[in-house]
Coordinates of C-alpha atoms in Angstrom, one line a residue:
X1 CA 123.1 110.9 107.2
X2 CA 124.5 107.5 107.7
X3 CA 125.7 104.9 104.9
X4 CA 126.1 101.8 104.7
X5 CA 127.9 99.4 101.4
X6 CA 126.3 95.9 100.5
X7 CA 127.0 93.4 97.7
X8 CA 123.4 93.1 97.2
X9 CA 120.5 95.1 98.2
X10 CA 117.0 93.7 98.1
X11 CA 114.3 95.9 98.2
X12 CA 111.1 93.6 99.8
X13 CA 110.8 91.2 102.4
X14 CA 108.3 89.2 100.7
X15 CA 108.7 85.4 99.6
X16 CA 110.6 86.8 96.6
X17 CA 113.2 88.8 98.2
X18 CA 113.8 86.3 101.5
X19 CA 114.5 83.1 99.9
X20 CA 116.6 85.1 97.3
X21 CA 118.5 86.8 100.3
X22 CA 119.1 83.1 101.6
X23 CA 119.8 81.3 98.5
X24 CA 122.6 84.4 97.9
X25 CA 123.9 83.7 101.7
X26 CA 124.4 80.2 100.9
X27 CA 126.6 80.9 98.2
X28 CA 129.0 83.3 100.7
X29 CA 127.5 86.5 99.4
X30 CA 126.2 89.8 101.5
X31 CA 122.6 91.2 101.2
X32 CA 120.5 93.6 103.0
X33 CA 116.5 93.5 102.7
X34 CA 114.9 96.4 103.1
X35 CA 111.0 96.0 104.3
X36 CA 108.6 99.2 104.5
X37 CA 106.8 97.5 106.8
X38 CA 106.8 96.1 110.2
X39 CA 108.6 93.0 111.4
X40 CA 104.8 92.7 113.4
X41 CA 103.0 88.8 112.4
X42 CA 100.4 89.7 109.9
X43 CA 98.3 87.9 112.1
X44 CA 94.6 87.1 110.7
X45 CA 95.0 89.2 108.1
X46 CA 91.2 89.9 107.4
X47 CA 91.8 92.2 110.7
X48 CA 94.0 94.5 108.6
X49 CA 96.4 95.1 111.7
X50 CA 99.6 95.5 109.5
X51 CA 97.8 98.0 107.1
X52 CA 98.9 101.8 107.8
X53 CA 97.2 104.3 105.4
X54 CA 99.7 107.2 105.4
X55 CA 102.4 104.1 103.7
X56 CA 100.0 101.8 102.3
X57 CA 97.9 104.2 100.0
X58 CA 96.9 103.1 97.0
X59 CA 94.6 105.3 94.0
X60 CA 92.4 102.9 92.1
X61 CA 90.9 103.8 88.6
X62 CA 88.5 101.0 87.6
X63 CA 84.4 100.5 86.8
X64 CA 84.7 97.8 89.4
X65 CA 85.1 97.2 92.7
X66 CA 88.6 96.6 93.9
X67 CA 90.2 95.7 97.3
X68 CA 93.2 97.8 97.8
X69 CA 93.6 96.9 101.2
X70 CA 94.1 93.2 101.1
X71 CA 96.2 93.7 97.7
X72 CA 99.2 93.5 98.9
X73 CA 100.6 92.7 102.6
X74 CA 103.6 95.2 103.8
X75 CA 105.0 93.6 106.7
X76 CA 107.9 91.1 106.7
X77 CA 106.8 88.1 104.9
X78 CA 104.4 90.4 102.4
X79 CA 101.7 88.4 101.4
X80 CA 102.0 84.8 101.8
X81 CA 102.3 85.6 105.4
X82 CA 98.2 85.7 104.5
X83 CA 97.8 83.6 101.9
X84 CA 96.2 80.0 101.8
X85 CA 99.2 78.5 100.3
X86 CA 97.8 77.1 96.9
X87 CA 100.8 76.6 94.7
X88 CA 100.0 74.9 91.2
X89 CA 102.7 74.9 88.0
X90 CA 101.9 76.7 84.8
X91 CA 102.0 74.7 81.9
X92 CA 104.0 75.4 78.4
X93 CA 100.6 76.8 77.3
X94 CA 101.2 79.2 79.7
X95 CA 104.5 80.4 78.3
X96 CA 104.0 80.6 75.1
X97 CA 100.2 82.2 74.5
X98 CA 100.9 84.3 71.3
X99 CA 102.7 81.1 69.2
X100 CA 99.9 78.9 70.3
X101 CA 96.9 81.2 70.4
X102 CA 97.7 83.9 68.4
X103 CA 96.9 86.6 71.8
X104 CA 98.9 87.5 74.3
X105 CA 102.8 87.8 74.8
X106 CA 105.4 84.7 74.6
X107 CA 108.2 85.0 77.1
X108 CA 111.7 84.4 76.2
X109 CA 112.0 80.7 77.9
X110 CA 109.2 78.4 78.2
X111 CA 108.4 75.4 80.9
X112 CA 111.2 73.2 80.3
X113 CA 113.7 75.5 81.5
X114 CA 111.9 76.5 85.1
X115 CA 110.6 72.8 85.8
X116 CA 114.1 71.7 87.2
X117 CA 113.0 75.0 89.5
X118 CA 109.6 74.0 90.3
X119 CA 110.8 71.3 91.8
X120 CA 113.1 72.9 94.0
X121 CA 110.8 75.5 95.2
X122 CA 108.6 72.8 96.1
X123 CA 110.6 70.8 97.8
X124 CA 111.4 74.2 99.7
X125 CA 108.0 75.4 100.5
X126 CA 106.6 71.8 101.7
X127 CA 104.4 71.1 98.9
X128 CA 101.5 68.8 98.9
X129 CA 100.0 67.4 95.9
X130 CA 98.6 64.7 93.8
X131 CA 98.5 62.8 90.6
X132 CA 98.9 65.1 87.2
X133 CA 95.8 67.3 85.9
X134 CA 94.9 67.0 82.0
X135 CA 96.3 70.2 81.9
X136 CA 99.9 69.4 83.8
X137 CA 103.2 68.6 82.6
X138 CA 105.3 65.6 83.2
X139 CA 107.0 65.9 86.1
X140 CA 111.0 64.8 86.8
X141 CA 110.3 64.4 90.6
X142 CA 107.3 63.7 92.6
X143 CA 105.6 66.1 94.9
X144 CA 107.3 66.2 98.6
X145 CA 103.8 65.5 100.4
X146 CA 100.9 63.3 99.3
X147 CA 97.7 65.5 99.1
X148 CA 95.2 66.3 101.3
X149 CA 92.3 64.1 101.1
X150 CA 89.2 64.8 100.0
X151 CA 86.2 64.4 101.9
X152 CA 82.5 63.0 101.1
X153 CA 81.8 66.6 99.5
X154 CA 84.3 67.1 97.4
X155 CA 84.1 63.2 95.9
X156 CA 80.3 64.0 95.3
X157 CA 80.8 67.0 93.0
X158 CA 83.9 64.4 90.9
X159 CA 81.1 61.6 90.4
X160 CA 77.8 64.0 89.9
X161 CA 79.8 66.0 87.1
X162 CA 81.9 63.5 85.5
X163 CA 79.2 63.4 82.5
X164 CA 80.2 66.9 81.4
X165 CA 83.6 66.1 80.5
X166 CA 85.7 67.6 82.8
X167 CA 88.0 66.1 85.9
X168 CA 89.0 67.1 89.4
X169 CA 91.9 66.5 91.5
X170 CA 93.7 67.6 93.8
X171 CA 95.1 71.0 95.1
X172 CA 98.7 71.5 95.5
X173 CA 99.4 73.5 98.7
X174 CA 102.3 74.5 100.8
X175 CA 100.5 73.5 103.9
X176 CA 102.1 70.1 105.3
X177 CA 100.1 67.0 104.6
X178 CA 102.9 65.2 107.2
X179 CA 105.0 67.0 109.4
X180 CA 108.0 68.5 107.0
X181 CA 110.6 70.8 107.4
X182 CA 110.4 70.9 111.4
X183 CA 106.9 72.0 111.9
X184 CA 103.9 69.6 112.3
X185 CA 100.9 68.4 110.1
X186 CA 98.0 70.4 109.4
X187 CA 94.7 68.8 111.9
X188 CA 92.7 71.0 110.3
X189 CA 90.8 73.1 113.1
X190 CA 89.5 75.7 110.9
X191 CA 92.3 78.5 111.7
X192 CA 93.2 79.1 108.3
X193 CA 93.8 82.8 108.3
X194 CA 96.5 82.2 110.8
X195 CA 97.6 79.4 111.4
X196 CA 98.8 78.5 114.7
X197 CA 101.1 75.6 114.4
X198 CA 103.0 76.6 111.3
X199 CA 101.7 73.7 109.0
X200 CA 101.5 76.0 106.6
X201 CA 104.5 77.3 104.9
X202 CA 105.4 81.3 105.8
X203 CA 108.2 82.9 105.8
X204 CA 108.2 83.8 109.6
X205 CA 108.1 79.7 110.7
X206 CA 110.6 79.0 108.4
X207 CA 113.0 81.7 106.6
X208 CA 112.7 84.4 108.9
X209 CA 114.3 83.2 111.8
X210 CA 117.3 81.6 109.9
X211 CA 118.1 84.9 108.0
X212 CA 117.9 86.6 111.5
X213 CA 120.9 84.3 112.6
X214 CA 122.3 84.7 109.1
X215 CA 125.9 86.7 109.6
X216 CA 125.8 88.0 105.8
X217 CA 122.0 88.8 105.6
X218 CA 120.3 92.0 107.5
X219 CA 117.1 93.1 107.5
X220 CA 115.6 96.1 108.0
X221 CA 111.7 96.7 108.6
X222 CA 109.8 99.6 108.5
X223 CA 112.3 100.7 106.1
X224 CA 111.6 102.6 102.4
X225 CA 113.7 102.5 99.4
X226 CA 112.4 105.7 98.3
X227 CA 114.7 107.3 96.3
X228 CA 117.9 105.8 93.3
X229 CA 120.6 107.7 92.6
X230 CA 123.0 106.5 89.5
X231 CA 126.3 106.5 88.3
X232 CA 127.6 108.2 85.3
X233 CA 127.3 105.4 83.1
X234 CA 123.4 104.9 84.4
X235 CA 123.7 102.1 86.6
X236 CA 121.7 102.4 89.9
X237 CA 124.6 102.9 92.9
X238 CA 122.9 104.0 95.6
X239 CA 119.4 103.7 97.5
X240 CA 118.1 106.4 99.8
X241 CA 115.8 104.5 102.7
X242 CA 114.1 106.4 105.0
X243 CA 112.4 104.6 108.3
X244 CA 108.9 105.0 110.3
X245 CA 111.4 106.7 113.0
X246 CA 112.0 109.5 110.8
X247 CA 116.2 108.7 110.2
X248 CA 117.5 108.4 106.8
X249 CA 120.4 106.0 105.6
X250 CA 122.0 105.6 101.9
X251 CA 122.9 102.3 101.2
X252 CA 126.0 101.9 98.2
X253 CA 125.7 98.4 97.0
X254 CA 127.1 96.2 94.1
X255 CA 123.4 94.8 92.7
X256 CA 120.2 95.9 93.2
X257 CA 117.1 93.7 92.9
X258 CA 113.4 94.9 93.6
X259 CA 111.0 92.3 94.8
X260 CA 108.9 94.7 96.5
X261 CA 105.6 93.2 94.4
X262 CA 104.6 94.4 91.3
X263 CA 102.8 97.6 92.4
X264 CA 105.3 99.0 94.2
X265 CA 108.4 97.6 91.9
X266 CA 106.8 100.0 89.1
X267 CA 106.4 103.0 91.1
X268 CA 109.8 102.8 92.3
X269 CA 111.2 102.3 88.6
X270 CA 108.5 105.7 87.8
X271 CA 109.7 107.6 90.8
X272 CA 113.4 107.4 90.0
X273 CA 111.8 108.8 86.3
X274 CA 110.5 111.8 87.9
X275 CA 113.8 112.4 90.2
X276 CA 116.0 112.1 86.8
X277 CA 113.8 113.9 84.8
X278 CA 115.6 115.0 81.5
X279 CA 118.6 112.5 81.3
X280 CA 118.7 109.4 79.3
X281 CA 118.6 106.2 81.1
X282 CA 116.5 102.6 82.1
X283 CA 113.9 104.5 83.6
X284 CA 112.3 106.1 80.7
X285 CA 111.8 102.9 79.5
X286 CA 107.6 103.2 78.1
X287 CA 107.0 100.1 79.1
X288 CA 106.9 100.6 82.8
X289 CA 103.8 100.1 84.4
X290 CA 102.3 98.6 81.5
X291 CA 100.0 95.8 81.1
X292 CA 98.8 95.3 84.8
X293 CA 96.9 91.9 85.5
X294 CA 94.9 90.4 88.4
X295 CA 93.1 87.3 88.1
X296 CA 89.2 88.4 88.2
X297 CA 86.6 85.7 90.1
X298 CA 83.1 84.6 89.1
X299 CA 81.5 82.6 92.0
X300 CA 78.0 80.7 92.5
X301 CA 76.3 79.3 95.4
X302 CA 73.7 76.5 95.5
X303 CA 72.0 74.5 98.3
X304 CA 72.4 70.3 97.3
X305 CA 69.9 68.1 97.8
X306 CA 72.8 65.2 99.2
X307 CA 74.5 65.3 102.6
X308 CA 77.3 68.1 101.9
X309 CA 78.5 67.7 105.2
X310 CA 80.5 70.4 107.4
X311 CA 83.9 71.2 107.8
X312 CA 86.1 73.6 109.9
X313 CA 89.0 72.7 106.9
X314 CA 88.4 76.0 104.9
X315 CA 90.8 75.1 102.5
X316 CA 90.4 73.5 98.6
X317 CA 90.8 70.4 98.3
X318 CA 89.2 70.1 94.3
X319 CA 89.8 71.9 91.6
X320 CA 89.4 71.4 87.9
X321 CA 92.0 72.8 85.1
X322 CA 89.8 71.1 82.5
X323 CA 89.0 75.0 80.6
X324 CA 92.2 75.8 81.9
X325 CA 93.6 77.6 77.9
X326 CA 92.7 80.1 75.7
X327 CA 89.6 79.0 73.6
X328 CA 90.0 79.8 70.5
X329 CA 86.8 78.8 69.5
X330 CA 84.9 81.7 71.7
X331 CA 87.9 84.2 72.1
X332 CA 87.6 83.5 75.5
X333 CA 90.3 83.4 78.0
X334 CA 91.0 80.6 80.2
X335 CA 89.8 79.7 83.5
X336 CA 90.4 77.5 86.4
X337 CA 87.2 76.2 88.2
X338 CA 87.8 75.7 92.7
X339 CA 85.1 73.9 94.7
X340 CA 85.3 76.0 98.3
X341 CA 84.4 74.5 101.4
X342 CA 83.9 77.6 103.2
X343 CA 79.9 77.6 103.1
X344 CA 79.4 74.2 103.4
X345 CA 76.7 72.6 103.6
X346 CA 76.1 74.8 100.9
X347 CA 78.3 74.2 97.5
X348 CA 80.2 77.3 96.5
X349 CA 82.2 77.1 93.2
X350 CA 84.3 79.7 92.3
X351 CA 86.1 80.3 88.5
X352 CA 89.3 82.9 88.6
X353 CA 90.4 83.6 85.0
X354 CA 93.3 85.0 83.6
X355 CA 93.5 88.7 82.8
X356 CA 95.7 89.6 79.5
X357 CA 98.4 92.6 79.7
X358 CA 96.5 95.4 78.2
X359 CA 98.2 98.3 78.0
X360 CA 95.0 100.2 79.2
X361 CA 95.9 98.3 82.7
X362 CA 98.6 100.2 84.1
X363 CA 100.7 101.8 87.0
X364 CA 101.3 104.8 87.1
X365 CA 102.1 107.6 89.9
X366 CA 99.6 109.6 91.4
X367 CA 98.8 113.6 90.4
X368 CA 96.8 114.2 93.6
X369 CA 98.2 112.2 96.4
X370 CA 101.6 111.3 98.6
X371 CA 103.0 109.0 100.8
X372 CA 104.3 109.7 104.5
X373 CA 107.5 110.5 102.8
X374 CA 106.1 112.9 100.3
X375 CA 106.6 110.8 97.2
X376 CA 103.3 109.9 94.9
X377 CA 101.8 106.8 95.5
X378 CA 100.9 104.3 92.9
X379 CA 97.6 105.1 90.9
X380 CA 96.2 101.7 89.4
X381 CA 94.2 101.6 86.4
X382 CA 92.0 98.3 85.8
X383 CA 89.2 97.4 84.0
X384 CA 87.4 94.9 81.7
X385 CA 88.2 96.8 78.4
X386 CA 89.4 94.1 77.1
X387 CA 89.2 91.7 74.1
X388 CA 87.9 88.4 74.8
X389 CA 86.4 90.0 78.8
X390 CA 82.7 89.2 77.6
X391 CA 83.4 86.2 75.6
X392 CA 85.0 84.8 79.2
X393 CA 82.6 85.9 81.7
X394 CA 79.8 84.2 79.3
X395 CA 81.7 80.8 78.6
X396 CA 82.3 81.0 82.6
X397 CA 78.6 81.5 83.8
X398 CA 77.3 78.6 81.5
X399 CA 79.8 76.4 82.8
X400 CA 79.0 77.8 86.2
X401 CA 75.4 76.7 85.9
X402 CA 75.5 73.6 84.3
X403 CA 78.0 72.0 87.1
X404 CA 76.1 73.7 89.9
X405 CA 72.6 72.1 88.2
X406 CA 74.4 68.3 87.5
X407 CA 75.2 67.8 90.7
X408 CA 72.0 69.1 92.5
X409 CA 71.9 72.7 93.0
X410 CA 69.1 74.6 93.7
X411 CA 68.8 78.0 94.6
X412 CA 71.6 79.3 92.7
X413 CA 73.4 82.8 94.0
X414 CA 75.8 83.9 91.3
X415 CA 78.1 86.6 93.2
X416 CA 78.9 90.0 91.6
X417 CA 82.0 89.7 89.6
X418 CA 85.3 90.3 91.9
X419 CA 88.2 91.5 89.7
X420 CA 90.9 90.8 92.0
X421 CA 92.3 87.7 93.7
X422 CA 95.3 89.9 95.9
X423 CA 97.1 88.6 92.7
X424 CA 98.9 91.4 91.2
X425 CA 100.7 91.0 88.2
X426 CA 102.6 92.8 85.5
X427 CA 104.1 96.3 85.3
X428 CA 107.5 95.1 84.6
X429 CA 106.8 92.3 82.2
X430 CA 109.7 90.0 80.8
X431 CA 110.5 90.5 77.2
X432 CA 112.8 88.7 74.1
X433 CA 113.9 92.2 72.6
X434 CA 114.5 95.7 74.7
X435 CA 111.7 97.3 73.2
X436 CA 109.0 94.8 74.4
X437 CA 109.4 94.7 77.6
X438 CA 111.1 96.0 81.0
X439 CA 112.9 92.6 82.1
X440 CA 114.9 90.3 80.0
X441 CA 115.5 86.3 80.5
X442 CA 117.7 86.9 83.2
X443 CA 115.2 89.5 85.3
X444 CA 118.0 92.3 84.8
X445 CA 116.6 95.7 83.7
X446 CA 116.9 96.4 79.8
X447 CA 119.6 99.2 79.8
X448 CA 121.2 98.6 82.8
X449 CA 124.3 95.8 84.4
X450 CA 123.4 95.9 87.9
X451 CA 119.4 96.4 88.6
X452 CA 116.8 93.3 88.8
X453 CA 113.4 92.9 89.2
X454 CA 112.3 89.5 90.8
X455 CA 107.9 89.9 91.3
X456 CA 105.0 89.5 89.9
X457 CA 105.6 92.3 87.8
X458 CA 107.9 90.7 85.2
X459 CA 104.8 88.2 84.5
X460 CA 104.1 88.7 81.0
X461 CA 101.5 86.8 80.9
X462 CA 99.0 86.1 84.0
X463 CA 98.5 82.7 83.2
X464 CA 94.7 81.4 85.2
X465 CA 96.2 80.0 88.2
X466 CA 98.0 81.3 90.7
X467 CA 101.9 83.2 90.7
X468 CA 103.2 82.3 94.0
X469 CA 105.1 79.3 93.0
X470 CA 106.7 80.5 89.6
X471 CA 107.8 83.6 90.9
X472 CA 109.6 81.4 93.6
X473 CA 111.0 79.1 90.8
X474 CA 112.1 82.4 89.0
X475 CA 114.2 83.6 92.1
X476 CA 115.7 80.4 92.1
X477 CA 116.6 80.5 88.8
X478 CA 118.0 84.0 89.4
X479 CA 120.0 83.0 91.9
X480 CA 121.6 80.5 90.5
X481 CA 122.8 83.2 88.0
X482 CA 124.2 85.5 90.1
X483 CA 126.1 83.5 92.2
X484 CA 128.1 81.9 89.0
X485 CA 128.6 85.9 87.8
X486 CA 126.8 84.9 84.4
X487 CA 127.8 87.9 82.3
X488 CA 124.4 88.1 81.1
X489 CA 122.5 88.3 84.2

């Protein structure tokens, strides 16, 4: 069996563990990524080419419908290879749910202390945004890009709806507004499920190909962390990784930081539980796979009785944050309202609200069924059982219908309710105090020196917009960390 010695090994080629990998290599240190799945492009992803059953398996529990293919993306990139690139801020709210709101979790820092962040991850991705949202926070630097403009449609929906107190504006995205970073504008030809000049930010047209030529960084695809062994003093020391051509490598290394997603982040953490069944240690931590979050949609669909025009630009353009908090009021949980242009010239609007971290929403590892490897897949329980779930969904379709009615619908289609927006959250949730949580400030593993978790997973909170840019700001932030050897991360 061969072996290999790192400073740091990463496990996940996503966003997460790439711009980690390169922030670490610009600060002289050593990293190997390890990515279970192909160094293949993703592609259109709505073709499912990069999905293999025997390693992508997943067991869902739920009284919903949930997509467990488009979940999560293993190939190298993971999933904003197939993402439409929307990258909003969280607010202090955000942060700090159970002091404001009395529900919820708080995490140990608030807004203040990742904002210097958010503004270098979105000077990193390309970012391309507007003037502040009600809902926003001052910002110390502008946005890289000016937004994308809206068009007739979206300016008709702002002026027929401005009577019912709320506001729209515009849609950060890391999808360039003006060429940026080397690649080119977007022109807007419709191909937004791959696009094919790189206008929007991925990892492979940007960070793949310099880690490739990156002397201190290697990574290997089609290659699974499935198995930690530890030291005698319980720190994690070495990683067996087995590949798609049947070979198997240990790998000794220094740190160890899992940003394989929140799904799979968990079940590793459960799986070295089962393999040290009996001894004392970070993985029999009860907090593990606890308090799994998505964000859940409600959509409706209206014919106008205006010119809605047509567009091959499938992206949003408008959104409103105006019911963005907790309402205290109803109970129910916030929500973020997106005008889509994807049926046009019929109106679609779409509301994703936040999901709290219920225990009852969990990961956990499967009784009945096993990867290519032999090791139990993930088994993901989610549901609506959930204080506040009816109290939202109510709020949400009266808000629903009154926009789609004030500015002309007819015909309304409300679709079923979709509980997932391939936003996977929680599982190894960010905590204050050892007992409430998995993660502390610094993303290192309560009870151990040397193990990190940088996902979605630490989210203690789900927040009502999306993850993608505060889990980049959190790597950052990590980084930083390591490379000046803060004792405490």
């Amino acid at each position: 069996m061969a072996s290999r010695k790192t400073q740091y090994l990463i496990v996940g080629g996503g966003v997460a563990g790439l711009s980690l990998a390169d922030k670490l290599s610009k600060g002289g240190r050593e990293a190997i990524v390890l990515e279970a799945g192909s160094s293949r492009p993703v592609g259109d992803w709505r073709r499912l080419d990069w999905y293999e059953d025997d390693r992508d398996r997943l067991e869902v529990v739920s009284n919903y419908k949930y997509n467990t293919k488009l979940l999560r993306v293993k190939a190298l990139g993971g999933s904003v290879e197939a993402w439409e690139g929307y990258v909003p801020r969280w607010n202090k709210n955000d942060f700090q749910q159970n002091s404001l709101f009395g529900v919820g979790k708080d995490w140990p820092f608030g807004f203040d202390e990742l904002e210097p962040y958010y503004c270098e991850a979105e000077k990193y991705l390309g970012v391309a945004g507007g003037e502040l949202n009600p809902k926003d926070e001052a910002r110390s630097m502008p946005y890289p890009l000016p937004p994308f403009e809206w068009t007739d449609y979206e300016r008709e929906v702002a002026s027929r709806t401005r009577g019912m107190g709320l506001e729209w504006h515009h849609v950060p995205q890391a999808r360039n507004s003006l060429p940026y970073g080397r690649r080119s504008s977007c022109n807007g030809i419709g191909e937004c499920n791959m696009c094919p000049i790189q206008a929007r930010w991925t990892p492979r047209a940007t960070l793949v190909p310099r880690l490739l030529a990156n002397p201190r960084v290697e990574i290997w695809s089609e290659s699974s962390c499935c198995e930690l062994e530890v030291d005698a003093t319980g720190n994690p020391c070495l990683a067996v990784v087995k590949r798609s051509d049947g070979s198997v490598l240990t790998v000794e290394f220094e740190t160890l930081v899992l940003a394989a997603g929140a799904i799979e982040c968990a079940r590793l953490l459960l799986l070295t539980r089962l393999n040290l069944k009996g001894r004392e240690g970070f993985w029999n931590n009860p907090n593990i796979g606890k308090g799994y979050m998505d964000h859940p949609v409600l959509r409706v669909k209206a014919d106008v009785d205006w010119n809605a025009g047509r567009s091959r630009q499938t992206n949003i353009l408008a959104s409103s944050h105006s019911f963005r908090d907790f309402d205290k009021e109803t109970g129910s949980w916030g929500f973020v309202l997106n005008l889509n242009r994807r049926i046009l010239p019929k109106a679609w609007l779409a509301a994703h609200f936040e999901m709290p971290a219920v225990t009852s929403n969990s990961i956990r590892l499967s009784d009945e069924q096993s990867d290519l490897f032999g090791n139990p897949i993930a088994s993901l329980r989610i549901g609506t059982d959930y204080d506040g779930f009816s109290a939202t969904k109510a709020r949400i379709d009266t808000v629903l219908g009154e926009l789609a009615r004030s500015f002309g619908g007819s015909n309304l289609i409300r679709d079923e309710l979709q509980l997932w927006a391939c936003h996977p959250m929680g599982g190894c949730p960010i905590s204050a105090r050892e007992g409430d949580g998995v993660v502390d400030a610094n993303l290192k593993v309560w009870g151990s020196d040397n193990l990190y978790i940088l996902s979605n997973g630490v989210f203690a909170t789900g927040s009502s917009v999306n993850p993608t840019l505060t889990l980049v700001s959190l790597g950052f932030r990590l980084a930083e960390r390591l490379l000046k050897g803060n004792k405490n991360a």
